Coordinates of C-alpha atoms and ligand atoms in Angstrom, one line a residue:
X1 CA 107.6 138.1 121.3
X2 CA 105.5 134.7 121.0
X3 CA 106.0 132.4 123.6
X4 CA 105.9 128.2 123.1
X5 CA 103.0 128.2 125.1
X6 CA 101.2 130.4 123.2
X7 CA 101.8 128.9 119.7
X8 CA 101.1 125.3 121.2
X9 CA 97.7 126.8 122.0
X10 CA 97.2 127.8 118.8
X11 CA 98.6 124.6 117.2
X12 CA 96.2 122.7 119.3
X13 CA 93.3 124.7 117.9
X14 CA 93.8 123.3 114.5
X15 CA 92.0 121.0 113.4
X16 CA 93.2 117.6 111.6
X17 CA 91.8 117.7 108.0
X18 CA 90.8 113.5 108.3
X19 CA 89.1 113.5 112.1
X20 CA 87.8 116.8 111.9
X21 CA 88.5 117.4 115.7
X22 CA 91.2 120.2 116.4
X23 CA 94.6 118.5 117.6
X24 CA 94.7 119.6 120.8
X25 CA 91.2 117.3 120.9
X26 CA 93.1 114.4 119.6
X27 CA 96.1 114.7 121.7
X28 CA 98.2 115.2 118.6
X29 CA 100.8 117.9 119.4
X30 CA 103.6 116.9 121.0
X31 CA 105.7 120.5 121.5
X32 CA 106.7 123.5 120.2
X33 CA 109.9 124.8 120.1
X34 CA 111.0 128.1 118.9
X35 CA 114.5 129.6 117.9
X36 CA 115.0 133.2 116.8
X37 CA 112.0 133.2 114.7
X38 CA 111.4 129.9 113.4
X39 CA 109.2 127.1 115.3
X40 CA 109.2 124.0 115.3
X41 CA 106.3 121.9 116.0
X42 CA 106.0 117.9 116.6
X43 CA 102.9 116.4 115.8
X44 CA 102.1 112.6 116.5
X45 CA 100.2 110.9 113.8
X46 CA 97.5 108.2 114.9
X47 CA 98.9 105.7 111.8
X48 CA 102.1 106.2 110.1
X49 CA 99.3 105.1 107.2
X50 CA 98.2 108.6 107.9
X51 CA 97.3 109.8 103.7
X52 CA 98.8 113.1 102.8
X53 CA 100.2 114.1 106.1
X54 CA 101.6 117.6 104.3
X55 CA 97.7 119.0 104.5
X56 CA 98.4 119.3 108.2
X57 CA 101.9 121.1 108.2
X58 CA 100.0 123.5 105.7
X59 CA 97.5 124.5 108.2
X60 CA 99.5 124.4 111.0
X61 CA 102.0 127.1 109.3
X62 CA 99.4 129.5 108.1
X63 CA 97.9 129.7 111.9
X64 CA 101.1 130.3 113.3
X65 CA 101.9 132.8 110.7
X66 CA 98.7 134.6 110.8
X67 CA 98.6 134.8 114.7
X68 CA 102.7 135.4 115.4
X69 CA 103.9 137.9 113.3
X70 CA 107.2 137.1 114.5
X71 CA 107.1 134.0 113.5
X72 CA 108.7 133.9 110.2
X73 CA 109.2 130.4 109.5
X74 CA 107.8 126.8 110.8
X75 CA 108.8 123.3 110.7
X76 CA 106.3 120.3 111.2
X77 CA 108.5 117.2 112.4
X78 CA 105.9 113.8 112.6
X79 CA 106.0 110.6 114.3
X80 CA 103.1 108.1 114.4
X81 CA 102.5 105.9 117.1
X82 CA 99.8 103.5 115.8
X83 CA 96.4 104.0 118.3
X84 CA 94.1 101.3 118.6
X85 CA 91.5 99.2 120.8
X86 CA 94.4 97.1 122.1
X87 CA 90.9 94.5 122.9
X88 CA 92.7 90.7 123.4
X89 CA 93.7 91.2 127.0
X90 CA 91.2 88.0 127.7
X91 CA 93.3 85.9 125.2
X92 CA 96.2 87.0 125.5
X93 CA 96.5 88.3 121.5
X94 CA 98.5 92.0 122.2
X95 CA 97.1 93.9 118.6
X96 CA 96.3 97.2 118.8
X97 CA 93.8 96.7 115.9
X98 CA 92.2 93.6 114.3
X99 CA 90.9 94.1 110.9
X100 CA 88.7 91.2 109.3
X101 CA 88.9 91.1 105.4
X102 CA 85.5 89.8 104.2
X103 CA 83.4 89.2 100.9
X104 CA 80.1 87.8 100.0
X105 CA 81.5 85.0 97.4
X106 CA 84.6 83.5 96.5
X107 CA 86.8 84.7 93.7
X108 CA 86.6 88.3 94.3
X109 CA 90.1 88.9 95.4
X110 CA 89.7 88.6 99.2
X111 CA 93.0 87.2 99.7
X112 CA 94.3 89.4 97.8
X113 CA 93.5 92.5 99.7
X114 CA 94.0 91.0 102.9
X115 CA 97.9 90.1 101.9
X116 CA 97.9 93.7 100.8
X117 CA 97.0 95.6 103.5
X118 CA 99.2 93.4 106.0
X119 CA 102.3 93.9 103.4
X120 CA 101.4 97.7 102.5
X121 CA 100.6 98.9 106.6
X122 CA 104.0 96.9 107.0
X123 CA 105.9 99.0 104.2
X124 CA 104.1 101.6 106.0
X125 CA 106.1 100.8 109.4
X126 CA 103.4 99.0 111.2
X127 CA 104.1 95.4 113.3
X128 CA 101.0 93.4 111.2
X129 CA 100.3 90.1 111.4
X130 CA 98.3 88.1 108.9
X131 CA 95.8 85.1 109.9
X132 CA 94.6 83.1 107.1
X133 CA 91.0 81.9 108.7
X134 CA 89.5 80.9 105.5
X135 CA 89.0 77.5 106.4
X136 CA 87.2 76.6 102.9
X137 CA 90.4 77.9 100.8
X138 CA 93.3 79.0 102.9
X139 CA 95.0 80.7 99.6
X140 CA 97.4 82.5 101.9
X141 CA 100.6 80.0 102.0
X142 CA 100.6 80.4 98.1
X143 CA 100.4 84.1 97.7
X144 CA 103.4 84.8 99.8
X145 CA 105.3 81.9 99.2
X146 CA 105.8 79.9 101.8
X147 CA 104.1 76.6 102.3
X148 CA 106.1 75.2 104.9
X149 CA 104.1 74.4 108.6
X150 CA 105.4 76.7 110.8
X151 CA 107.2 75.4 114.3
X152 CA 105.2 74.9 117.0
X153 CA 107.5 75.2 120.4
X154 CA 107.3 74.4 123.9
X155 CA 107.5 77.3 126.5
X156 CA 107.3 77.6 129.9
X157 CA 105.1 80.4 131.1
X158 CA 105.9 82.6 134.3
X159 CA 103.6 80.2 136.2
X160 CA 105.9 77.5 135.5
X161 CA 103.1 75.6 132.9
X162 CA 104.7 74.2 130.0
X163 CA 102.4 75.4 127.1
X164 CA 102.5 75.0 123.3
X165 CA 103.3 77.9 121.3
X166 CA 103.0 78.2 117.5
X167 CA 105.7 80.2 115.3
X168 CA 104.4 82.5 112.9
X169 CA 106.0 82.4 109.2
X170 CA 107.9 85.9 109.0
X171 CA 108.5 87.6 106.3
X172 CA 110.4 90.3 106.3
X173 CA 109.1 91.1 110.0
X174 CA 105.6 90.5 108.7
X175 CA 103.5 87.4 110.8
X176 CA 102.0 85.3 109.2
X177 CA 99.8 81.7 110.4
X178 CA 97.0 80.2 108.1
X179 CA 95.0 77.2 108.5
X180 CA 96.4 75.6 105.1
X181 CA 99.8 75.4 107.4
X182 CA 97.5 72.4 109.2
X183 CA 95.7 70.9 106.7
X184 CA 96.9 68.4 103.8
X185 CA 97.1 69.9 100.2
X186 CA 93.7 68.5 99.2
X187 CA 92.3 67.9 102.0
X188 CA 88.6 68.4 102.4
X189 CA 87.2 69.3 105.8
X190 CA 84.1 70.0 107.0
X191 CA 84.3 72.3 109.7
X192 CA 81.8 72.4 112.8
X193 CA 81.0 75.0 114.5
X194 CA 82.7 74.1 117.4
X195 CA 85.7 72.6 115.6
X196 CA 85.8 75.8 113.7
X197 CA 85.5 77.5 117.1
X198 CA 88.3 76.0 118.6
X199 CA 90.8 76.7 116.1
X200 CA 90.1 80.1 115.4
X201 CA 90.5 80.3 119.2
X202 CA 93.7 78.4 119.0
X203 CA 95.4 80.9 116.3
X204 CA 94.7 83.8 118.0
X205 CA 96.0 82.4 121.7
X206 CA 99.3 80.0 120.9
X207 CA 100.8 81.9 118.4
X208 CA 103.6 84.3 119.1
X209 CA 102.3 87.3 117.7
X210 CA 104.1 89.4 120.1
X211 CA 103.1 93.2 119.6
X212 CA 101.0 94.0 116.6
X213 CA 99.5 97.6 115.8
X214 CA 97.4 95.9 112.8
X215 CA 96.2 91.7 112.7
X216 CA 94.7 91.6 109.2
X217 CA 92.5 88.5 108.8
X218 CA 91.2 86.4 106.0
X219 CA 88.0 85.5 106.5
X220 CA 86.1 82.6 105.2
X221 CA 83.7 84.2 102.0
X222 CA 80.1 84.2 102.6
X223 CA 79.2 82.8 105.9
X224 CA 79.5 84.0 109.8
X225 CA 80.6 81.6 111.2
X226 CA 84.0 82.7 112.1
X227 CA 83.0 86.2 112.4
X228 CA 80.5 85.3 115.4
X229 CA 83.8 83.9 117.1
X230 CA 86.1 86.5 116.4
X231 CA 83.4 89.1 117.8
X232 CA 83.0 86.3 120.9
X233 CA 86.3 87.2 121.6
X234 CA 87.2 90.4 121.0
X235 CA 86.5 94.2 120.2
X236 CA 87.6 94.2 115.9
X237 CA 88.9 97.7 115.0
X238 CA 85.7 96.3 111.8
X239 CA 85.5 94.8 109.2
X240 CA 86.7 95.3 105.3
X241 CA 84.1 94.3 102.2
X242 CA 85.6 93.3 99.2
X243 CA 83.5 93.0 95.7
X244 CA 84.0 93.3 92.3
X245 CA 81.8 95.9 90.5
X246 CA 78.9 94.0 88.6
X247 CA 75.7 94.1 90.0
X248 CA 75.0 90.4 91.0
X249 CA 78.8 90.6 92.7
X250 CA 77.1 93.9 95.4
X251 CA 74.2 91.8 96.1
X252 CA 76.7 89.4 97.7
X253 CA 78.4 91.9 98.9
X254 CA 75.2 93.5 100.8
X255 CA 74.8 90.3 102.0
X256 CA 78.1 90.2 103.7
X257 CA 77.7 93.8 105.2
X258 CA 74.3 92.2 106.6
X259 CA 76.2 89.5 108.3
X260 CA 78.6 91.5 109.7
X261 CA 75.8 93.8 110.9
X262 CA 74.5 90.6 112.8
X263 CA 77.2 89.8 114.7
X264 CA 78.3 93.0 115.6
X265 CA 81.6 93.6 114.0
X266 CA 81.6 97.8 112.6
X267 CA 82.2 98.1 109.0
X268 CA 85.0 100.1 107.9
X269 CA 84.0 100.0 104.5
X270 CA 84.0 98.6 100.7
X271 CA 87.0 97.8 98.3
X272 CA 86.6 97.3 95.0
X273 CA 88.7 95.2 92.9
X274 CA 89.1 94.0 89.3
X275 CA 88.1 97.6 88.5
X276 CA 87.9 97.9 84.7
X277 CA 86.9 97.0 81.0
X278 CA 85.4 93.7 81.7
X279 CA 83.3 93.9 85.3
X280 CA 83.0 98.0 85.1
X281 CA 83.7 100.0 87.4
X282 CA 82.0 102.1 90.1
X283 CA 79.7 99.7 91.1
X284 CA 80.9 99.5 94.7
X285 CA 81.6 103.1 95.6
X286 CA 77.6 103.5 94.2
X287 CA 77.1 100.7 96.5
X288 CA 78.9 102.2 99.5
X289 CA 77.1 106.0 99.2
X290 CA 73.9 103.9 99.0
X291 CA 74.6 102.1 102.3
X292 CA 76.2 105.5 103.8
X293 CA 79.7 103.4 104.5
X294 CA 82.8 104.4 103.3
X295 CA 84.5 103.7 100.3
X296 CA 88.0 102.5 100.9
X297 CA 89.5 102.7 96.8
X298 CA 89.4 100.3 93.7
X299 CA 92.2 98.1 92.5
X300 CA 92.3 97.9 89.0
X301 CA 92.0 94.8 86.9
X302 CA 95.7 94.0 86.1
X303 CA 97.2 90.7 84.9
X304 CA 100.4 91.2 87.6
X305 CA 98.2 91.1 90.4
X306 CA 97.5 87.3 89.5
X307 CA 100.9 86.7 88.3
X308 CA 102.3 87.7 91.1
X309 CA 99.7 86.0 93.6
X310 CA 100.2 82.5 91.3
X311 CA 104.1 83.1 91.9
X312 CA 104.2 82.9 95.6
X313 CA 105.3 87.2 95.1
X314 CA 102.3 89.0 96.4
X315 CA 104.7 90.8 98.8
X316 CA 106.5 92.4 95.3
X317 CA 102.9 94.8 94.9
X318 CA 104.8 97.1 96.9
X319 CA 107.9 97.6 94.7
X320 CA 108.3 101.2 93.8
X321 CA 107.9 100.0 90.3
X322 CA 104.3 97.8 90.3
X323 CA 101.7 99.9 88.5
X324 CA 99.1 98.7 91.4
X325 CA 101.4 100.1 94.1
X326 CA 99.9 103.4 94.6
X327 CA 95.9 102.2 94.3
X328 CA 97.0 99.5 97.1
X329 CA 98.9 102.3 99.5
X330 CA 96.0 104.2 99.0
X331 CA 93.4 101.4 100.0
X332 CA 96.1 101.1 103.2
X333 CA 95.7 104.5 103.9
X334 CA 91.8 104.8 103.9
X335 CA 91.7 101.3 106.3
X336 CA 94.2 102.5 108.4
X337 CA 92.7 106.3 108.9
X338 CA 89.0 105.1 108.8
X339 CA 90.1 103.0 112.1
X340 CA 91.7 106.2 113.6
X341 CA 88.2 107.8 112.8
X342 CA 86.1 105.4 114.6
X343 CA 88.2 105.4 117.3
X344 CA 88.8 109.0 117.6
X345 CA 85.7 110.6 117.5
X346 CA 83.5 107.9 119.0
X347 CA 81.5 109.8 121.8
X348 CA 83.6 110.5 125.0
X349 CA 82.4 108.1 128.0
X350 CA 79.2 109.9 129.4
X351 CA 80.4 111.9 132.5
X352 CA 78.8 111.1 135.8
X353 CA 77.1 114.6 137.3
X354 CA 77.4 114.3 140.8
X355 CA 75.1 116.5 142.5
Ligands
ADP401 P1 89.2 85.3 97.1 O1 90.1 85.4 98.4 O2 88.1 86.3 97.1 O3 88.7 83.9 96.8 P2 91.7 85.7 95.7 O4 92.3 86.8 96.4 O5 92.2 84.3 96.0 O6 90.1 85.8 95.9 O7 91.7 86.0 94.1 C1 91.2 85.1 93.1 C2 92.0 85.2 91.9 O8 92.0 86.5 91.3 C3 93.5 85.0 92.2 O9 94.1 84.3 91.1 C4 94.1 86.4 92.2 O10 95.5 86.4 91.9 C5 93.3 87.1 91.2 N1 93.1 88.5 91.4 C6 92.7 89.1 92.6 N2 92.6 90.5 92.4 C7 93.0 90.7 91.1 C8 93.2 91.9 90.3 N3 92.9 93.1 90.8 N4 93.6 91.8 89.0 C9 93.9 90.5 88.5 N5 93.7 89.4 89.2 C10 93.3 89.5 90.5

């Protein structure tokens, strides 16, 4: 008869068909429990945004089978606890990963994908947060909705020190704070770097985020600026390109990918949107082989995307009935397992040989 021990041995020699590293490697099993002849094995995901989570049951039951005969049948239970850098200790900001949404120009549907990951990871089951930084055109008030200025509160810390905290907008659970909350409709500004600085500083510190596995933020298109303080402050999980698929549109987009080269942020990889008749499509994933990054999905071209982003609705994408649905959980899915990726099977720590 098989013992427990010996299928979790064998369980942990599989290997996870994303990472490529055998689960045992990731620290992915979580027991094994068998009854007559029928195991059970629990297996915890590194994202519940983990794609197609039923190619792992598959190989898991064929090893068991092929190894314990006795074993007629096996059941793969999951849970996901979301794994992550966890790298705002020094300002306080508790995410597990931040993401920065980027693109060369305006116009390409940067916004867009930003408000769609943090409302598909959080359909998903993830605590996200969403900070609008683009200081030139904070479009994110509009898209969901909600153009009220949140509350900003007095609390008293465990020191005693009354401080000022700002209250995210929720909705539905999810966080969000963007700098058109703190700037009049119409209001041009010119930002400074060290005005610019400080208030990116600001968001990330006073606001109760509480505890996030994802902080998804809109960056500013084009320029480093806020990029250079973001990686001033903190370790990014990397950073998301969006471009359309013309040619002219990836020569921005190269540009971008440059920039974040420059200040050290890692790229997770390329989105393509308004994928279809009229820009072409294909470009970007071209693009993306070219530059050896990963290519993250397309969204297609589709008047309800601007419909509902003009509507205050973008949260509605993720109604089982919106033909974009599936092409946005599946751009979720390649952010949120690329992360695990980098994460995961970035080198162990060099271990000291003491002689
Ligand atoms: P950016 O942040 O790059 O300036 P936005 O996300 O604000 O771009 O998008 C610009 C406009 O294009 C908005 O009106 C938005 O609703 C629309 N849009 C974005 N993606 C799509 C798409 N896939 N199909 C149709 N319209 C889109």
């Amino acid at each position: 008869m098989s013992t427990e021990a010996e299928v979790l041995q064998r369980v942990r020699s599989v290997k996870d068909p994303e990472i490529g590293r055998s689960l045992g490697d990731l620290d992915m099993t979580r027991g094994v429990a068998i009854v007559g002849d029928t195991a059970t094995v629990k297996i915890e995901l590194p994202t519940p945004a983990y794609p197609r989570r039923e190619r792992i049951s598959d190989s898991i039951r064929s090893a068991i089978v092929s190894a314990h005969p006795d074993i007629k049948s096996v059941n793969v239970e999951f849970t996901a606890v979301v794994r992550g850098k966890m790298t705002g200790g020094a300002i306080g900001l508790r995410a597990k990963n931040v993401i920065a949404v980027g693109s060369g120009k305006g116009g390409v549907g940067k916004s867009t994908v930003a408000a769609s990951l943090a409302f598909g990871l959080k359909s998903l089951g993830c605590q996200v947060g969403l900070m609008d930084a683009d200081v030139y055109g904070p479009s994110i008030p509009h898209m969901i909705g909600s153009i009220d200025r949140p509350a900003a509160m007095k609390v008293t810390t465990a020191a005693g020190e009354e401080i000022e905290r700002i209250q995210p907008v929720s909705i539905d659970g999810l966080k969000v704070i963007s700098m058109g909350y703190f700037l009049k409709p119409d209001q041009a500004v010119i930002w400074r770097g060290p005005l610019l600085h400080r208030a990116i500083t600001q968001f990330l510190k006073d606001t109760d985020w509480g505890d996030l596995d994802y902080l998804i933020i809109d960056l500013p298109p084009g320029t480093g600026d806020v990029s250079l303080t973001l990686s001033q402050l903190l370790g990014l999980a990397g950073a998301v390109v969006v471009c359309t698929p013309q040619q002219v549109a990836l020569l921005d987009a190269v540009k971008a990918i440059s920039m974040f080269n420059q200040v050290k942020i890692p790229l997770l990889g390329i989105v393509e949107n308004m994928t279809g008749e009229i820009f072409g499509r294909g470009g970007a994933k071209a693009k993306a082989e070219e530059l050896g990054l990963p290519f993250l999905g397309e969204l297609p071209i589709d008047a309800g995307i601007r419909i509902r982003g003009d509507a205050g609705r973008i949260a509605s994408l993720f109604s089982e009935s919106n033909p974009s649905r599936d092409a946005l959980i599946h751009i979720c899915e390649q952010v949120a397992i690329e992360i695990a990726k980098q994460l995961l099977i970035a080198p162990k720590m060099p271990s000291l040989e003491i002689l």
